[in-house]
Tab-separated table of C-alpha atoms and ligand atoms in Angstrom:
chain	number	residue	atom	x	y	z
J	1	MET	CA	16.132	-36.476	-24.147
J	2	GLY	CA	15.682	-34.422	-26.839
J	3	GLU	CA	11.886	-35.747	-27.956
J	4	LYS	CA	11.087	-36.313	-24.064
J	5	LEU	CA	11.417	-32.436	-23.980
J	6	THR	CA	9.473	-31.940	-27.588
J	7	SER	CA	6.476	-34.052	-26.426
J	8	PHE	CA	7.204	-32.346	-22.870
J	9	PHE	CA	6.966	-29.064	-25.063
J	10	GLU	CA	3.955	-29.867	-27.400
J	11	GLN	CA	1.694	-31.086	-24.380
J	12	TYR	CA	2.375	-27.777	-22.679
J	13	LEU	CA	1.276	-25.492	-25.818
J	14	GLN	CA	-2.297	-27.836	-25.968
J	15	LYS	CA	-2.777	-27.190	-21.738
J	16	GLU	CA	-5.489	-24.272	-21.412
J	17	SER	CA	-3.474	-21.470	-19.254
J	18	LEU	CA	-5.592	-20.328	-16.395
J	19	PHE	CA	-4.633	-16.746	-16.991
J	20	ARG	CA	-6.117	-14.717	-19.511
J	21	GLU	CA	-3.942	-11.540	-18.694
J	22	LYS	CA	-0.520	-12.931	-16.614
J	23	SER	CA	0.726	-8.917	-16.947
J	24	VAL	CA	-2.108	-7.147	-14.674
J	25	LEU	CA	-0.037	-9.599	-11.927
J	26	LEU	CA	2.943	-8.285	-12.579
J	27	SER	CA	4.722	-5.491	-10.565
J	28	ALA	CA	5.078	-2.861	-13.465
J	29	TYR	CA	0.902	-2.856	-14.310
J	30	THR	CA	-0.349	-0.017	-13.114
J	31	PRO	CA	-4.357	-0.331	-12.195
J	32	ASP	CA	-6.831	2.039	-13.403
J	33	ILE	CA	-8.658	1.009	-10.431
J	34	ILE	CA	-7.953	1.691	-7.084
J	35	PRO	CA	-9.910	0.954	-4.379
J	36	HIS	CA	-9.447	2.406	-0.639
J	37	ARG	CA	-7.442	4.740	-1.621
J	38	ASP	CA	-9.549	8.118	-2.511
J	39	SER	CA	-8.546	10.276	0.778
J	40	GLU	CA	-4.750	9.696	-0.379
J	41	ILE	CA	-5.073	10.364	-3.574
J	42	GLU	CA	-6.969	13.446	-2.581
J	43	LYS	CA	-5.014	14.720	0.142
J	44	VAL	CA	-1.900	14.444	-2.350
J	45	ALA	CA	-3.620	15.657	-5.416
J	46	SER	CA	-5.064	18.974	-3.526
J	47	ILE	CA	-1.019	19.588	-2.530
J	48	LEU	CA	0.426	19.257	-6.037
J	49	ALA	CA	-2.481	21.461	-7.688
J	50	PRO	CA	-0.211	24.574	-7.666
J	51	ALA	CA	2.009	23.409	-9.830
J	52	LEU	CA	-0.206	23.410	-12.551
J	53	LYS	CA	-0.414	26.661	-12.224
J	54	LEU	CA	3.471	26.309	-11.830
J	55	GLU	CA	3.137	27.560	-8.810
J	56	LYS	CA	5.368	25.732	-6.182
J	57	PRO	CA	3.574	22.874	-3.841
J	58	SER	CA	5.018	22.193	-0.985
J	59	ASN	CA	7.499	19.631	-0.313
J	60	LEU	CA	6.134	16.301	0.528
J	61	PHE	CA	7.120	13.513	2.280
J	62	ILE	CA	5.053	10.096	1.820
J	63	TYR	CA	5.863	6.955	3.935
J	64	GLY	CA	4.222	3.952	5.017
J	65	THR	CA	5.050	0.175	5.291
J	66	THR	CA	5.290	-1.632	1.962
J	67	GLY	CA	2.410	-2.560	-0.389
J	68	THR	CA	0.174	0.304	1.143
J	69	GLY	CA	-0.591	1.860	-2.384
J	70	LYS	CA	2.534	4.881	-1.990
J	71	THR	CA	4.035	3.968	-5.419
J	72	VAL	CA	0.349	3.553	-7.180
J	73	VAL	CA	-1.111	6.392	-6.025
J	74	THR	CA	1.591	9.001	-6.315
J	75	ASN	CA	2.166	7.672	-9.866
J	76	TYR	CA	-1.669	8.049	-10.382
J	77	VAL	CA	-1.799	11.570	-9.262
J	78	THR	CA	1.460	12.699	-11.517
J	79	SER	CA	0.573	10.753	-14.264
J	80	LYS	CA	-2.882	12.817	-14.695
J	81	MET	CA	-1.281	16.088	-14.291
J	82	ALA	CA	1.444	15.438	-16.748
J	83	GLU	CA	-1.555	15.080	-18.604
J	84	ILE	CA	-3.301	17.982	-17.514
J	85	THR	CA	0.134	19.183	-19.099
J	86	GLN	CA	-0.050	18.089	-21.971
J	87	LYS	CA	-2.936	19.768	-22.976
J	88	SER	CA	-2.500	22.902	-22.033
J	89	ASN	CA	1.465	22.587	-23.001
J	90	ASN	CA	2.528	24.073	-20.228
J	91	ASN	CA	6.201	24.264	-17.853
J	92	LEU	CA	5.009	21.651	-15.354
J	93	LYS	CA	7.982	18.915	-15.699
J	94	ILE	CA	7.902	16.238	-13.320
J	95	TYR	CA	10.561	13.247	-12.812
J	96	THR	CA	10.334	10.000	-10.959
J	97	ILE	CA	13.300	7.788	-10.031
J	98	ASN	CA	12.887	4.718	-7.939
J	99	CYS	CA	16.347	5.207	-5.669
J	100	LYS	CA	16.854	1.245	-5.405
J	101	LEU	CA	17.857	1.373	-8.804
J	102	LYS	CA	21.364	0.726	-9.246
J	103	LYS	CA	23.640	2.708	-11.382
J	104	VAL	CA	21.345	5.921	-11.533
J	105	ALA	CA	20.415	6.758	-8.230
J	106	ASP	CA	24.148	5.457	-7.153
J	107	THR	CA	25.611	8.794	-6.411
J	108	GLU	CA	24.433	12.472	-6.564
J	109	TYR	CA	26.778	13.327	-9.949
J	110	ARG	CA	24.413	10.358	-11.155
J	111	LEU	CA	21.027	11.420	-9.919
J	112	MET	CA	21.424	15.030	-10.689
J	113	ALA	CA	22.843	14.146	-13.982
J	114	ASP	CA	20.162	11.583	-14.952
J	115	VAL	CA	17.597	14.734	-14.135
J	116	ALA	CA	19.234	17.234	-16.128
J	117	ARG	CA	18.966	14.616	-19.295
J	118	THR	CA	15.797	13.388	-18.909
J	119	VAL	CA	14.071	16.700	-18.179
J	120	PHE	CA	16.269	19.033	-19.943
J	121	ASN	CA	18.018	16.929	-22.957
J	122	GLU	CA	21.575	18.288	-21.501
J	123	GLN	CA	24.673	16.427	-22.491
J	124	ILE	CA	26.523	15.162	-19.558
J	125	PRO	CA	29.151	12.488	-19.202
J	126	GLU	CA	29.281	9.504	-16.866
J	127	THR	CA	32.157	10.579	-15.349
J	128	GLY	CA	34.521	13.373	-15.374
J	129	LEU	CA	32.582	16.368	-14.022
J	130	SER	CA	32.706	17.729	-10.415
J	131	THR	CA	29.185	17.014	-8.875
J	132	ASN	CA	29.314	20.756	-8.311
J	133	GLU	CA	29.588	21.303	-12.496
J	134	VAL	CA	26.813	18.953	-12.950
J	135	TYR	CA	24.604	21.276	-10.836
J	136	LYS	CA	25.534	24.605	-12.581
J	137	ILE	CA	24.481	23.013	-15.658
J	138	PHE	CA	21.434	21.741	-14.008
J	139	VAL	CA	20.083	25.259	-12.566
J	140	LYS	CA	21.149	27.180	-15.879
J	141	ALA	CA	19.167	24.759	-17.531
J	142	LEU	CA	15.936	24.456	-15.286
J	143	ASP	CA	16.185	28.366	-15.380
J	144	ARG	CA	16.457	29.053	-18.800
J	145	GLU	CA	12.446	29.801	-18.617
J	146	LYS	CA	10.034	30.100	-16.160
J	147	VAL	CA	9.715	26.197	-15.479
J	148	LEU	CA	8.098	24.253	-12.094
J	149	LEU	CA	10.101	21.002	-11.723
J	150	VAL	CA	8.628	17.876	-9.202
J	151	MET	CA	11.052	15.951	-7.958
J	152	VAL	CA	9.724	12.101	-7.222
J	153	LEU	CA	12.063	10.323	-5.219
J	154	ASP	CA	10.544	7.322	-4.609
J	155	GLU	CA	12.596	4.734	-1.916
J	156	ILE	CA	14.376	7.948	-1.027
J	157	ASP	CA	15.526	5.864	2.306
J	158	SER	CA	17.805	3.932	-0.308
J	159	LEU	CA	18.762	7.570	-1.470
J	160	VAL	CA	19.730	8.580	1.454
J	161	GLU	CA	21.610	5.074	3.039
J	162	LYS	CA	23.675	5.148	-0.297
J	163	ILE	CA	25.131	8.635	-0.224
J	164	GLY	CA	23.273	10.306	2.757
J	165	ASP	CA	20.843	13.214	3.550
J	166	GLU	CA	23.511	15.873	2.134
J	167	ILE	CA	22.034	15.456	-1.155
J	168	LEU	CA	18.274	17.074	-0.123
J	169	TYR	CA	19.681	19.604	1.963
J	170	ASN	CA	21.351	21.017	-1.586
J	171	LEU	CA	17.883	20.246	-3.635
J	172	THR	CA	15.830	21.943	-0.807
J	173	ARG	CA	18.200	24.605	-0.835
J	174	LEU	CA	18.156	25.361	-5.131
J	175	ASN	CA	15.046	27.603	-5.134
J	176	SER	CA	16.951	30.322	-3.152
J	177	GLU	CA	19.651	30.208	-6.431
J	178	LEU	CA	16.324	29.853	-9.093
J	179	LYS	CA	15.718	33.323	-10.565
J	180	LYS	CA	12.439	32.239	-12.805
J	181	SER	CA	11.776	28.604	-12.133
J	182	GLN	CA	11.009	26.462	-8.762
J	183	LEU	CA	11.396	22.951	-7.464
J	184	SER	CA	9.180	20.769	-5.203
J	185	ILE	CA	10.552	17.506	-3.291
J	186	ILE	CA	8.380	14.651	-3.102
J	187	GLY	CA	9.675	11.694	-0.474
J	188	ILE	CA	8.335	8.180	-0.166
J	189	SER	CA	9.465	5.740	2.198
J	190	ASN	CA	8.766	2.442	3.437
J	191	LYS	CA	10.527	3.032	6.442
J	192	LEU	CA	8.723	4.249	8.898
J	193	ASP	CA	11.685	6.173	11.197
J	194	PHE	CA	13.093	7.267	7.790
J	195	THR	CA	13.174	10.706	9.317
J	196	ASP	CA	14.111	10.272	12.699
J	197	HIS	CA	17.832	10.226	11.829
J	198	MET	CA	17.872	12.493	9.464
J	199	ASP	CA	19.864	16.381	9.839
J	200	ALA	CA	16.184	18.425	11.428
J	201	ARG	CA	16.924	21.429	8.528
J	202	VAL	CA	16.490	18.646	6.073
J	203	LYS	CA	13.850	17.254	7.792
J	204	SER	CA	11.997	20.446	8.360
J	205	SER	CA	12.089	21.277	4.417
J	206	LEU	CA	11.222	17.831	3.442
J	207	CYS	CA	8.416	16.938	5.720
J	208	GLU	CA	5.912	20.400	4.487
J	209	GLU	CA	3.196	18.275	4.270
J	210	GLU	CA	3.454	14.687	5.725
J	211	ILE	CA	0.933	11.614	4.200
J	212	GLN	CA	1.323	8.517	6.009
J	213	PHE	CA	-0.381	5.706	4.644
J	214	PHE	CA	-1.655	2.503	6.764
J	215	LYS	CA	-2.200	-1.269	6.476
J	216	TYR	CA	-4.626	-2.576	4.521
J	217	ASN	CA	-7.490	-4.848	6.315
J	218	ALA	CA	-8.132	-7.957	4.889
J	219	VAL	CA	-11.663	-6.714	3.527
J	220	GLN	CA	-9.510	-4.014	1.401
J	221	ILE	CA	-6.858	-6.357	0.021
J	222	LEU	CA	-9.792	-8.995	-1.291
J	223	ASP	CA	-11.574	-5.735	-2.891
J	224	ILE	CA	-8.138	-5.284	-4.708
J	225	LEU	CA	-7.748	-8.468	-5.986
J	226	LYS	CA	-11.420	-9.062	-7.182
J	227	GLU	CA	-10.089	-5.917	-9.212
J	228	ARG	CA	-7.337	-8.145	-10.543
J	229	ALA	CA	-8.748	-11.321	-10.350
J	230	GLY	CA	-11.067	-10.225	-12.813
J	231	ILE	CA	-8.397	-9.169	-15.264
J	232	ALA	CA	-5.466	-11.648	-14.466
J	233	PHE	CA	-7.772	-15.106	-15.093
J	234	LYS	CA	-10.394	-17.090	-16.986
J	235	GLU	CA	-13.894	-16.743	-15.602
J	236	GLY	CA	-14.316	-20.240	-12.926
J	237	LYS	CA	-10.733	-20.283	-12.923
J	238	VAL	CA	-10.010	-19.684	-9.126
J	239	THR	CA	-11.592	-21.958	-6.546
J	240	GLU	CA	-14.421	-20.243	-4.350
J	241	GLY	CA	-12.865	-18.492	-1.004
J	242	VAL	CA	-9.184	-18.571	-2.807
J	243	LEU	CA	-9.046	-14.913	-2.710
J	244	GLU	CA	-10.607	-14.291	1.067
J	245	LYS	CA	-8.096	-16.773	2.061
J	246	CYS	CA	-5.579	-14.801	-0.040
J	247	ALA	CA	-6.473	-11.591	1.358
J	248	ALA	CA	-5.965	-13.077	5.117
J	249	TYR	CA	-2.822	-14.169	4.485
J	250	ALA	CA	-1.584	-10.526	2.977
J	251	ALA	CA	-3.888	-9.179	5.705
J	252	THR	CA	-1.073	-9.978	8.721
J	253	HIS	CA	1.319	-7.370	6.340
J	254	GLY	CA	-1.398	-5.247	4.958
J	255	ASP	CA	0.874	-5.645	2.136
J	256	ALA	CA	-1.314	-5.324	-0.965
J	257	ARG	CA	1.982	-6.186	-3.387
J	258	ARG	CA	2.153	-9.656	-1.604
J	259	ALA	CA	-1.529	-10.606	-1.776
J	260	ILE	CA	-0.691	-10.057	-5.955
J	261	ASP	CA	2.276	-11.907	-5.519
J	262	LEU	CA	0.670	-14.494	-3.857
J	263	LEU	CA	-1.981	-14.554	-6.400
J	264	ARG	CA	0.277	-14.802	-8.997
J	265	VAL	CA	2.148	-17.765	-7.610
J	266	SER	CA	-0.918	-19.914	-6.402
J	267	ALA	CA	-1.420	-19.708	-10.010
J	268	GLU	CA	1.677	-20.978	-11.587
J	269	ILE	CA	1.831	-23.845	-8.796
J	270	SER	CA	-1.344	-25.059	-9.888
J	271	GLU	CA	-0.541	-24.620	-13.621
J	272	ARG	CA	2.384	-26.656	-12.852
J	273	LYS	CA	0.487	-29.689	-11.391
J	274	ASN	CA	-2.243	-29.751	-14.295
J	275	GLU	CA	-4.863	-28.658	-12.010
J	276	ASN	CA	-7.615	-26.322	-14.391
J	277	VAL	CA	-8.672	-24.318	-11.159
J	278	ILE	CA	-6.653	-22.222	-8.652
J	279	SER	CA	-7.121	-24.191	-5.920
J	280	ILE	CA	-6.515	-23.470	-1.917
J	281	GLU	CA	-4.032	-26.405	-1.534
J	282	SER	CA	-1.661	-24.193	-4.502
J	283	LEU	CA	-2.348	-21.189	-2.107
J	284	ASP	CA	-0.847	-22.345	0.858
J	285	GLU	CA	2.075	-23.189	-0.998
J	286	ALA	CA	2.342	-20.197	-2.532
J	287	ASP	CA	2.709	-18.427	0.740
J	288	GLU	CA	5.286	-20.876	2.157
J	289	LYS	CA	7.529	-20.366	-1.053
J	290	LEU	CA	6.776	-16.539	-0.756
J	291	ASP	CA	8.291	-16.989	2.562
J	292	THR	CA	10.938	-19.192	2.364
J	293	ASP	CA	12.013	-17.008	-1.260
J	294	LYS	CA	11.927	-13.655	0.952
J	295	TYR	CA	14.451	-15.635	3.853
J	296	PHE	CA	16.134	-17.052	1.392
J	297	ASP	CA	17.542	-13.992	-0.653
J	298	ALA	CA	18.125	-12.055	2.673
J	299	VAL	CA	20.339	-14.915	4.111
J	300	LYS	CA	22.158	-15.926	0.490
J	301	ASN	CA	23.139	-11.988	0.342
J	302	MET	CA	24.620	-12.106	4.429
J	303	ASN	CA	27.811	-11.642	5.569
J	304	LYS	CA	29.220	-14.571	7.481
J	305	GLN	CA	29.660	-11.873	10.490
J	306	ASN	CA	25.527	-11.452	10.632
J	307	MET	CA	24.972	-15.791	9.366
J	308	THR	CA	26.880	-16.031	12.449
J	309	VAL	CA	24.914	-14.329	14.689
J	310	LEU	CA	21.756	-15.418	12.963
J	311	PHE	CA	23.241	-19.234	13.808
J	312	SER	CA	23.954	-18.447	17.060
J	313	LEU	CA	20.228	-17.805	17.586
J	314	PHE	CA	18.950	-20.511	15.594
J	315	GLU	CA	21.156	-22.789	18.040
J	316	LEU	CA	19.524	-21.211	21.186
J	317	CYS	CA	16.171	-21.177	19.690
J	318	SER	CA	16.298	-25.014	19.190
J	319	LYS	CA	17.151	-25.591	23.184
J	320	ASN	CA	15.193	-23.541	23.986
J	321	ASP	CA	11.246	-24.463	22.495
J	322	GLU	CA	8.391	-22.218	22.936
J	323	LYS	CA	10.180	-19.332	24.748
J	324	PRO	CA	12.093	-15.782	24.190
J	325	ILE	CA	15.305	-15.750	24.242
J	326	LEU	CA	17.112	-13.140	26.381
J	327	SER	CA	19.876	-10.497	24.616
J	328	GLY	CA	22.420	-11.412	27.188
J	329	ASN	CA	22.279	-15.349	26.301
J	330	ALA	CA	22.559	-14.745	22.767
J	331	TYR	CA	25.333	-12.857	23.085
J	332	ASP	CA	27.024	-15.680	24.696
J	333	SER	CA	25.819	-18.010	22.540
J	334	TYR	CA	27.445	-16.075	19.953
J	335	LYS	CA	30.251	-15.951	21.525
J	336	LEU	CA	30.780	-19.975	22.483
J	337	LEU	CA	29.907	-19.655	18.173
J	338	CYS	CA	32.417	-17.425	17.479
J	339	LEU	CA	34.967	-19.823	19.578
J	340	ASN	CA	33.373	-23.184	17.409
J	341	LEU	CA	34.119	-20.932	14.609
J	342	LYS	CA	37.752	-19.738	15.490
J	343	ASN	CA	36.470	-16.335	14.409
J	344	ARG	CA	37.131	-12.940	16.609
J	345	VAL	CA	34.948	-12.391	18.865
J	346	GLN	CA	32.630	-8.666	18.237
J	347	THR	CA	31.709	-6.461	20.499
J	348	GLN	CA	28.061	-5.980	22.844
J	349	ARG	CA	27.643	-3.411	20.703
J	350	TRP	CA	28.315	-4.412	17.229
J	351	PHE	CA	26.249	-7.645	18.202
J	352	SER	CA	23.529	-5.245	19.168
J	353	ASP	CA	23.441	-3.249	15.670
J	354	VAL	CA	23.717	-7.166	14.241
J	355	LEU	CA	19.955	-7.689	15.697
J	356	GLY	CA	18.790	-4.672	14.469
J	357	GLU	CA	19.490	-5.321	11.438
J	358	LEU	CA	18.087	-8.661	11.163
J	359	GLU	CA	14.576	-6.794	13.136
J	360	MET	CA	15.062	-4.574	9.816
J	361	GLN	CA	14.402	-7.301	7.354
J	362	GLY	CA	11.884	-9.212	9.901
J	363	ILE	CA	14.180	-12.087	10.707
J	364	LEU	CA	14.119	-10.938	14.001
J	365	HIS	CA	11.640	-9.774	17.126
J	366	THR	CA	12.816	-7.949	19.407
J	367	LYS	CA	10.594	-6.487	22.235
J	368	ILE	CA	12.147	-4.789	25.238
J	369	VAL	CA	10.641	-6.194	28.798
J	370	SER	CA	10.520	-4.031	31.847
J	371	HIS	CA	11.033	-5.426	35.549
J	372	GLY	CA	10.219	-1.952	37.122
J	373	ARG	CA	13.749	-1.093	39.312
J	374	TYR	CA	15.389	-4.560	38.223
J	375	GLY	CA	15.896	-2.322	34.656
J	376	ARG	CA	15.077	-3.906	31.517
J	377	THR	CA	15.684	-6.874	29.556
J	378	ARG	CA	15.148	-7.457	25.744
J	379	HIS	CA	13.337	-9.953	24.549
J	380	LEU	CA	14.512	-11.607	21.254
J	381	GLY	CA	11.923	-14.451	18.872
J	382	LEU	CA	13.386	-15.832	15.756
J	383	GLY	CA	10.180	-13.849	12.910
J	384	ILE	CA	11.442	-16.596	10.415
J	385	PRO	CA	7.947	-19.424	10.120
J	386	PRO	CA	8.280	-23.096	11.411
J	387	SER	CA	8.044	-24.033	7.803
J	388	THR	CA	10.913	-22.498	6.471
J	389	ALA	CA	13.189	-22.526	8.998
J	390	PRO	CA	14.684	-25.770	8.603
J	391	LYS	CA	15.861	-24.886	5.232
J	392	ILE	CA	17.594	-21.706	5.844
J	393	GLU	CA	19.076	-23.644	9.084
J	394	ARG	CA	20.647	-25.893	6.121
J	395	LEU	CA	21.585	-22.787	3.889
J	396	LEU	CA	23.175	-21.103	7.639
J	397	ARG	CA	25.299	-24.182	8.121
J	398	GLU	CA	26.479	-24.818	4.231
J	399	GLY	CA	27.367	-20.599	4.436
J	400	LEU	CA	29.737	-21.253	7.569
J	401	GLY	CA	30.980	-24.382	6.224
J	402	LEU	CA	29.518	-26.381	9.412
O	1	ADP	N1	-5.240	0.805	-3.307
O	1	ADP	C1	-4.662	-0.176	-4.596
O	1	ADP	N2	-5.653	-0.761	-5.515
O	1	ADP	C2	-5.245	-1.308	-6.474
O	1	ADP	N3	-3.765	-1.751	-6.936
O	1	ADP	C3	-3.095	-1.456	-5.661
O	1	ADP	C4	-3.667	-0.532	-4.640
O	1	ADP	N4	-2.588	-0.506	-3.455
O	1	ADP	C5	-1.693	-1.345	-3.537
O	1	ADP	N5	-1.842	-1.781	-5.260
O	1	ADP	C6	-1.165	-2.595	-5.638
O	1	ADP	O1	-0.322	-3.012	-4.931
O	1	ADP	C7	1.118	-3.462	-5.433
O	1	ADP	C8	1.892	-2.929	-4.435
O	1	ADP	O2	1.549	-1.188	-4.359
O	1	ADP	P1	2.824	-0.035	-4.448
O	1	ADP	O3	2.171	1.835	-4.947
O	1	ADP	O4	4.029	-0.159	-4.913
O	1	ADP	O5	3.046	0.091	-2.695
O	1	ADP	P2	4.598	1.049	-2.236
O	1	ADP	O6	4.891	1.979	-3.386
O	1	ADP	O7	3.827	1.208	-0.987
O	1	ADP	O8	5.012	0.064	-1.707
O	1	ADP	C9	1.565	-2.930	-6.713
O	1	ADP	O9	1.077	-3.727	-7.520
O	1	ADP	C10	-0.014	-2.129	-6.951
O	1	ADP	O10	-0.091	-1.481	-8.209
O	2	MG	MG1	7.100	1.822	-3.625
């Protein structure tokens, strides 16, 4: 094996790579050129501009589905502002956090401690103080001299899911305690209905200004891809039509991230197959692989209860062929499966909540159909593509011991 492995690596090293600069296709890369977002950039910039004069900008809520450029646009604008501030050396501070990050944005304590540490170099122990005490240290540091702090809370929905919206209430009220300094908040969410369930007072203070980012169409995604591909790959390594098809695939979600991932994975597959260009076939494989990975992860991290619900839907679907599933039938199928598995049957209300969760993950589509005075029914359909479904079904069987 040792010799074989050595020669495998030697051959690998001799192979010419398709990539010139692979890192531009990874998520950490920030592009210099951001096509099709001029008006969003202008809006964010004009809302935040007062901060340069240490006047408080309105709080801003940015929302839109994933991969619509919210993070990249916000970072672009705030980093330009930071550049300008550095030259004039004024007291504008910008703090950015992705609230999905574990260990930092898991509790109000940790988040406030992180702001105080990164922005003001305060020493705050990991534990031991009360949240109130951490706030006191933060407020004291912020008000030491006149400062304008912009706090960017990216993926703010994940923060509120973890710790509730009280923190936003507390943050937006801080300005009334401050004597010299002021604080503005930018919240960014991938969930369109994020503010629907929010306390009305919190909502109105966070959403003083709102900007929605809309899904990209295929033409826009193609422009974004062309920019990236030009840097990422060596000349002539992308087969005619690959970028177009890649854009078309990703346009169903309007998602630039998906497009870029798709291109990178296509190239990796082509390299593994020893092709000297990125082929359309590799692109098709990549599309399937990304779907499989996405649903695989979701299902692997699912609890047994939810797995049971999903599997009962799979069973109904296979009996039902193309027809939509009625939610009443789905619950019956779930009850039957519980009997087989000797599980306790949960209530219809609980079942309905799980369907909601599955829909959020894109695993399920639901549609309310009205029958006039005969009431309404909910139609369900699986969102998992047919090419991936058998693999997911196998995973569910394993998970449930069937
Ligand atoms: N208009 C654009 N121009 C260039 N790259 C873009 C553009 N919009 C999005 N991207 C890229 O697509 C990916 C997803 O964008 P991101 O800003 O993270 O989306 P969101 O925060 O809305 O989920 C990132 O790699 C980003 O660099
Ligand atoms: Mg983002």
